[in-house]
mmCIF file of C-alpha atoms and ligand atoms in Angstrom:
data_model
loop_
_atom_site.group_PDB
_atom_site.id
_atom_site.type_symbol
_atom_site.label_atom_id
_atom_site.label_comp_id
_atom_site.label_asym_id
_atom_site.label_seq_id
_atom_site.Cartn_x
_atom_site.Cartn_y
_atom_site.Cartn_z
ATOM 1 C CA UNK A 1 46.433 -10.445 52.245
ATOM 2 C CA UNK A 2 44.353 -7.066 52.703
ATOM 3 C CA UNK A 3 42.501 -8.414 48.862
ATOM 4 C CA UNK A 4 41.849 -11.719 50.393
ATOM 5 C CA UNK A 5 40.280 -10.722 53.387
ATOM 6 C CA UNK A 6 38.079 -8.077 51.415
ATOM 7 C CA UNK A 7 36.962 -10.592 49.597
ATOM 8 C CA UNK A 8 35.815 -12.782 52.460
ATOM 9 C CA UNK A 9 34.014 -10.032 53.912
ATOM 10 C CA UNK A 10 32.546 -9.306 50.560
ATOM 11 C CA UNK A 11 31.170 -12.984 50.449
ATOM 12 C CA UNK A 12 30.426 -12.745 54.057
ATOM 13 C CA UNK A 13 28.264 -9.530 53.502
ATOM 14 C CA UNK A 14 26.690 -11.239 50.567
ATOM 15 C CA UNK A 15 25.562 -14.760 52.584
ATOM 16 C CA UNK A 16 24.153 -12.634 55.338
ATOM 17 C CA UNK A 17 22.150 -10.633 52.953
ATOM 18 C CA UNK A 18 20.915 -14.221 51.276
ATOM 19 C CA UNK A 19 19.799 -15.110 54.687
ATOM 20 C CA UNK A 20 17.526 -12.061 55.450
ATOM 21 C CA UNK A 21 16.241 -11.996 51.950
ATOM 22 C CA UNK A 22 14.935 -15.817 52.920
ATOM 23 C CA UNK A 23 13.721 -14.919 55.771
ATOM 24 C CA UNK A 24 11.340 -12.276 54.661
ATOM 25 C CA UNK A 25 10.426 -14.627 51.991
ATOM 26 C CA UNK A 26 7.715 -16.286 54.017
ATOM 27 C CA UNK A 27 6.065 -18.478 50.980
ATOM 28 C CA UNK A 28 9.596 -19.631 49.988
ATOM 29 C CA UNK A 29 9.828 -23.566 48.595
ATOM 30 C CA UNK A 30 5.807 -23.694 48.292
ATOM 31 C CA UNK A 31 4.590 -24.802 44.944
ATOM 32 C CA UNK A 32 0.765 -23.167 44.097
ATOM 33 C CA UNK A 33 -1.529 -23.884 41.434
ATOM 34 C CA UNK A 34 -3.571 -21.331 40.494
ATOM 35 C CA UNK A 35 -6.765 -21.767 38.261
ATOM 36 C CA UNK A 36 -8.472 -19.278 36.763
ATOM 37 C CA UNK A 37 -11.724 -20.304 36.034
ATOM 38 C CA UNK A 38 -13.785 -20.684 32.325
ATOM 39 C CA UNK A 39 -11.722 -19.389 28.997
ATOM 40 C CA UNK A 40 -12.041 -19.658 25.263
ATOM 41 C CA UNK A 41 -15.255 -21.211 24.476
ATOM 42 C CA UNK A 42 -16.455 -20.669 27.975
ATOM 43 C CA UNK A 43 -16.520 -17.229 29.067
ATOM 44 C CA UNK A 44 -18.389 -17.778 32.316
ATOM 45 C CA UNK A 45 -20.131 -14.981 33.596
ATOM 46 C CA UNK A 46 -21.156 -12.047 31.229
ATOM 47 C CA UNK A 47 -22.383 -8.412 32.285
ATOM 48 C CA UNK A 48 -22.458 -6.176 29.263
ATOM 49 C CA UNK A 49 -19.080 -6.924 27.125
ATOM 50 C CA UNK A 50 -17.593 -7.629 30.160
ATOM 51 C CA UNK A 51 -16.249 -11.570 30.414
ATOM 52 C CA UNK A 52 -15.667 -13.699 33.946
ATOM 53 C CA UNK A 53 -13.049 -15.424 32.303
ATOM 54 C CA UNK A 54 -10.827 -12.241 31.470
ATOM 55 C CA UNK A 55 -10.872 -10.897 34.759
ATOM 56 C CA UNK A 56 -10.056 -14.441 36.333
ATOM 57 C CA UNK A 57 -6.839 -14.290 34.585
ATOM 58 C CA UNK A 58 -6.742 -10.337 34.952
ATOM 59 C CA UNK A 59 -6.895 -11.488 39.243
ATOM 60 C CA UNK A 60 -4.595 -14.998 38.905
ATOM 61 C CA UNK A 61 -1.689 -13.335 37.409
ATOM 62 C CA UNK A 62 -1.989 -10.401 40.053
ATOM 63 C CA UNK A 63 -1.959 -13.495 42.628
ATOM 64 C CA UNK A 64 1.000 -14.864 40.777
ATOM 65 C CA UNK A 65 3.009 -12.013 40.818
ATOM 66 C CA UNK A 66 2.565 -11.082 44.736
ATOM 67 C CA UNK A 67 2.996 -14.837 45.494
ATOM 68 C CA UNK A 68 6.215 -15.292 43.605
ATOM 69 C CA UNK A 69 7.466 -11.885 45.166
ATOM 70 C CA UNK A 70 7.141 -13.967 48.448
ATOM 71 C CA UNK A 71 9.336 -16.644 47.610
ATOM 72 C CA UNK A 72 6.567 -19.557 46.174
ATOM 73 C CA UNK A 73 6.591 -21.326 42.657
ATOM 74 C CA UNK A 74 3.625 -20.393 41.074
ATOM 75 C CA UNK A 75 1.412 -22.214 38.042
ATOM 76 C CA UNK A 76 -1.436 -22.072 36.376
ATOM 77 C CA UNK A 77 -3.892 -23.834 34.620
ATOM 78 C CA UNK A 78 -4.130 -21.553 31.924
ATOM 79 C CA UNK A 79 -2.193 -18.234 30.731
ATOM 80 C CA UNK A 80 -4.508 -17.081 28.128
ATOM 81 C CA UNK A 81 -8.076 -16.709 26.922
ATOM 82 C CA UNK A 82 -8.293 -21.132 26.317
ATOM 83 C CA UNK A 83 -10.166 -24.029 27.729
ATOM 84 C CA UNK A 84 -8.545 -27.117 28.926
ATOM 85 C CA UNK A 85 -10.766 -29.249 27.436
ATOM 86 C CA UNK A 86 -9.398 -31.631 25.001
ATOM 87 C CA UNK A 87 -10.630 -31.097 21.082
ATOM 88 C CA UNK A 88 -13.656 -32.620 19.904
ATOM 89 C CA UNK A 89 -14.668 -33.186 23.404
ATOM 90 C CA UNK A 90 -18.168 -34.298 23.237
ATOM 91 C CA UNK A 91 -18.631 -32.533 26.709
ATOM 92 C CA UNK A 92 -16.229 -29.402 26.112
ATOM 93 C CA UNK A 93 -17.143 -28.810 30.308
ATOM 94 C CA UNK A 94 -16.769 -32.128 31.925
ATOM 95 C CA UNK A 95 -13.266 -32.368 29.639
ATOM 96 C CA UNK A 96 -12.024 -28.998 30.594
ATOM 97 C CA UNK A 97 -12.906 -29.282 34.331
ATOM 98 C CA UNK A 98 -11.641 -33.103 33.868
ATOM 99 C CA UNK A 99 -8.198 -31.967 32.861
ATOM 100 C CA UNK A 100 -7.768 -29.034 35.663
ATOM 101 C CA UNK A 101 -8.232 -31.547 37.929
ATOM 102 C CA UNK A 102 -5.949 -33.705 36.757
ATOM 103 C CA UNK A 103 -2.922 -31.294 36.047
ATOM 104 C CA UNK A 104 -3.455 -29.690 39.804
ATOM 105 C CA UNK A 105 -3.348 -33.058 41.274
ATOM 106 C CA UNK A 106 -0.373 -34.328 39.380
ATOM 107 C CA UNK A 107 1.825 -31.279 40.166
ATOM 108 C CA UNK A 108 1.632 -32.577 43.891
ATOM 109 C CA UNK A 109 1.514 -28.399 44.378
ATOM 110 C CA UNK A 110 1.087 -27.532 48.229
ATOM 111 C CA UNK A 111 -2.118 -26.112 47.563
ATOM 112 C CA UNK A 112 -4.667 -24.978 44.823
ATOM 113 C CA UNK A 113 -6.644 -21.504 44.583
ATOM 114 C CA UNK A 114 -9.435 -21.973 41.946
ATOM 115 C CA UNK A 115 -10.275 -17.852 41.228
ATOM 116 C CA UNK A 116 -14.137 -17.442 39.659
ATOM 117 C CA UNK A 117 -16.527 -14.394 39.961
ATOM 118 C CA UNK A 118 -19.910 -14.927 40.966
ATOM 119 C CA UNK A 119 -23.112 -13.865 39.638
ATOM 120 C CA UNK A 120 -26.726 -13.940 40.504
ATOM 121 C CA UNK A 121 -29.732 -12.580 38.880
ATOM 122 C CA UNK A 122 -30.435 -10.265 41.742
ATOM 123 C CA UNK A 123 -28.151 -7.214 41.707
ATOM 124 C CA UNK A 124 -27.868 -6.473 45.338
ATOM 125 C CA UNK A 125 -25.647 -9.322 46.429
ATOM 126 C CA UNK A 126 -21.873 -8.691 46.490
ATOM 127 C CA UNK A 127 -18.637 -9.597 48.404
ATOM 128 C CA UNK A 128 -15.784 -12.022 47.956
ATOM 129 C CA UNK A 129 -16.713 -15.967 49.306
ATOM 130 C CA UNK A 130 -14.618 -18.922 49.902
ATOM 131 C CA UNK A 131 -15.790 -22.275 48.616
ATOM 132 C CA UNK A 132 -14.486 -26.052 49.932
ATOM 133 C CA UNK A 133 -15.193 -29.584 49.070
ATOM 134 C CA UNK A 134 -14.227 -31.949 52.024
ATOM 135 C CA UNK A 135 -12.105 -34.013 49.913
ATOM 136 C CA UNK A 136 -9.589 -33.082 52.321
ATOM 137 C CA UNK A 137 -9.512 -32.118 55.617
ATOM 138 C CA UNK A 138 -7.214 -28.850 55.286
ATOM 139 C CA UNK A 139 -9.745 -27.265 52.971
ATOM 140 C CA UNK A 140 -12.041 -26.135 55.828
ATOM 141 C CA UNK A 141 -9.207 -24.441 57.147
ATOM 142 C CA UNK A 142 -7.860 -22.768 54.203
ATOM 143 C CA UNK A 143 -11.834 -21.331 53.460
ATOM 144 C CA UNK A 144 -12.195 -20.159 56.571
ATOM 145 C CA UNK A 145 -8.787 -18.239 56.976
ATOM 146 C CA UNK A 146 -9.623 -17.149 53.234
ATOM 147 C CA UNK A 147 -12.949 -15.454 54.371
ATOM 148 C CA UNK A 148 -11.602 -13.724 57.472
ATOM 149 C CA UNK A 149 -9.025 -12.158 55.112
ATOM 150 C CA UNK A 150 -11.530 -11.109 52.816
ATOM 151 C CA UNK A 151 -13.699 -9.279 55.779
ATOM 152 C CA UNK A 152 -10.624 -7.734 56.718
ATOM 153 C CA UNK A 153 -9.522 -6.423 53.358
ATOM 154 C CA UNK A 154 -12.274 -6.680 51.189
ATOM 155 C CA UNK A 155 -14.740 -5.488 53.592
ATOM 156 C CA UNK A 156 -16.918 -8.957 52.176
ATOM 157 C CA UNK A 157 -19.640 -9.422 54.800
ATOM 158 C CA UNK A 158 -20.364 -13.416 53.420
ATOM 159 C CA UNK A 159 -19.158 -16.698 54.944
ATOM 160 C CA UNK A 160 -17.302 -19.239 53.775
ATOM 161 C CA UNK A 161 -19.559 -22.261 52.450
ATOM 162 C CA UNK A 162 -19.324 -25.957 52.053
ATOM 163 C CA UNK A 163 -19.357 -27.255 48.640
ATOM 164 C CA UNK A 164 -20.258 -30.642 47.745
ATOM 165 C CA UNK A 165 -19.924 -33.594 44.207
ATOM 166 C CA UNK A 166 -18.918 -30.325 42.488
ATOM 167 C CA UNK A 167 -17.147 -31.979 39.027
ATOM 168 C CA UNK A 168 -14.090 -30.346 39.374
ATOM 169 C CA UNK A 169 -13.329 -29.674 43.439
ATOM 170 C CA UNK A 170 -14.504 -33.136 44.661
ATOM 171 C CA UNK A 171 -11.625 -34.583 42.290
ATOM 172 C CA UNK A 172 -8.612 -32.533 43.715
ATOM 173 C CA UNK A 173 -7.401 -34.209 46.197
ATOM 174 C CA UNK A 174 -4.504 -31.422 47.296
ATOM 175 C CA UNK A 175 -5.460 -28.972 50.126
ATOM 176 C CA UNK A 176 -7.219 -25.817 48.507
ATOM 177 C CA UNK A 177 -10.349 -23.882 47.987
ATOM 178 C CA UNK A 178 -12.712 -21.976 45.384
ATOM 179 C CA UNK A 179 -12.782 -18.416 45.743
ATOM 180 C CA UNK A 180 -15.234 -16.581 44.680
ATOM 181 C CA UNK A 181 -13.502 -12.873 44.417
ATOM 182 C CA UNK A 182 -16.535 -11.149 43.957
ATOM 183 C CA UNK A 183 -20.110 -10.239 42.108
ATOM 184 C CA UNK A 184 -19.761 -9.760 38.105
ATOM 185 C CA UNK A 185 -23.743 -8.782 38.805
ATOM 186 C CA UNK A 186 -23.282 -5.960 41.679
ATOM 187 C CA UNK A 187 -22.778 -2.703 39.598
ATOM 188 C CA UNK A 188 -20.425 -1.434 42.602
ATOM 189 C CA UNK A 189 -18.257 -4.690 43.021
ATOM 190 C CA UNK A 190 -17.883 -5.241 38.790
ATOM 191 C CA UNK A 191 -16.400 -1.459 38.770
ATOM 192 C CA UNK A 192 -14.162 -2.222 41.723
ATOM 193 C CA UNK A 193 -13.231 -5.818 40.011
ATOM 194 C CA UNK A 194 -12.442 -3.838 36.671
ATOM 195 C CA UNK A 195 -9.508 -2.223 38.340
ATOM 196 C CA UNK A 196 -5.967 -2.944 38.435
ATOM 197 C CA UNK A 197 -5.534 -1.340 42.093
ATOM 198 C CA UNK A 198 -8.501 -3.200 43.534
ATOM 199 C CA UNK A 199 -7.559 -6.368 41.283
ATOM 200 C CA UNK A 200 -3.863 -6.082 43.570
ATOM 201 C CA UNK A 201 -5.956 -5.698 46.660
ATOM 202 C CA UNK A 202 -7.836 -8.970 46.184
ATOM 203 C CA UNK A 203 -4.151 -10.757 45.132
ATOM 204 C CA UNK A 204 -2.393 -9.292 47.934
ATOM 205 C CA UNK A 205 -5.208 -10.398 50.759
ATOM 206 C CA UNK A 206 -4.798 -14.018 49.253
ATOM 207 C CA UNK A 207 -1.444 -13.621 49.966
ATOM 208 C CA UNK A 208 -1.687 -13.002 53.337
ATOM 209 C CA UNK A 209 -4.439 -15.677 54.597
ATOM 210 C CA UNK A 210 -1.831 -18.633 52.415
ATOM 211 C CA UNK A 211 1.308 -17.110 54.528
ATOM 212 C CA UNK A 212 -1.404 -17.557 57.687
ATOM 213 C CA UNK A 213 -2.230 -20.939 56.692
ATOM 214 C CA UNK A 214 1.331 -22.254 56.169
ATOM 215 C CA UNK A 215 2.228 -20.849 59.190
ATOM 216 C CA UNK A 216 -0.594 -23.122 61.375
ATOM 217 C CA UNK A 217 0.174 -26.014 58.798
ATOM 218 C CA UNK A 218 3.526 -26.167 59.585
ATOM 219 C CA UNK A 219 2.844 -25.997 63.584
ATOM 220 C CA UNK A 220 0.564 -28.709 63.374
HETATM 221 ZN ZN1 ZN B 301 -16.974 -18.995 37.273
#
């Protein structure tokens, strides 16, 4: 008798546990697709030896690991140094943005982060930006919760900025944004974006403005 009912406290103790751990999950049951931008062929932005494409991963998986730790389901559109474009593409670009868009939009995901690094000829600009495409309505929102975030955290003085007939954004059709983590071309910012601590920084302040936006979304 005394076993049995040490057992049903045991399983008792054990269900109430499962129950806090969900509720400090806040991201729990959300499905995100992350895209890294550029890869293989394309390295995007290059300062010295130093590739856009390798730190977009470098930054994604940071993002993937801080939003899983939250409870989401995480994917992305690439886990290594490849395009997406398919072979013998006549336009490697136009195939390899065609096929992100198509992946992100057939996963039916809750919402996409695309994660570049801008660049600029002039040296002095710097700070992380959030991009949208109107396609959908939430985007605004997301870009604009994005960019507070990265004032907050990132100390980024720039505003978040419409976007428009870009290839790859205007054919999502899922809520989500472009985010532009930082400047490749600002000496200061490509040291900071070279690190793993500041690299967690940017992943963990994403975090936070997607649990702020699924928070309104689900209010509304
Ligand atoms: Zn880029």
């Amino acid at each position: 008798m005394k076993k049995i009912f040490f057992l049903i406290l045991f399983f008792l103790v054990l269900y109430t546990v499962g129950i806090i751990n969900a509720l400090n999950l806040p991201l729990l049951g959300k499905v995100i697709y992350i895209d890294p931008g550029h890869g293989g062929k394309d390295p995007g932005a290059v300062v010295n030896d130093l590739y856009e494409a390798d730190l977009n991963l470098e930054i994604s998986l940071k993002i993937q690991k801080e939003l899983e730790k939250n409870g989401a389901i995480v994917y992305l559109t690439r886990y290594g140094d490849y395009d997406l474009a398919v072979k013998n593409a006549i336009n490697r670009k136009r195939s390899d943005l065609s096929r992100r868009a198509n992946i992100i939009n057939r996963s039916q995901a809750d919402i996409y982060l695309s994660i570049h690094l801008n660049s600029d000829i002039s040296f002095k600009w710097k700070g992380a930006q959030a991009f949208y495409d109107t396609v959908n309505d939430k985007n605004e929102i997301i870009a604009n919760i994005m960019q507070e975030q990265f004032k907050k955290d990132l100390n980024s003085d720039r505003q978040y900025k419409q976007i428009s007939n870009h290839y790859l954004y205007n054919r999502v059709n899922i809520p989500g944004v472009l985010l532009e983590v930082g400047f490749i071309s600002n000496i200061n910012e490509r040291y900071l974006l070279k690190q793993e601590s500041y690299q967690k920084k940017i992943a963990l302040s994403i975090k936070d403005g997607l649990i702020i936006f699924f928070n309104k979304n689900s209010k509304s």
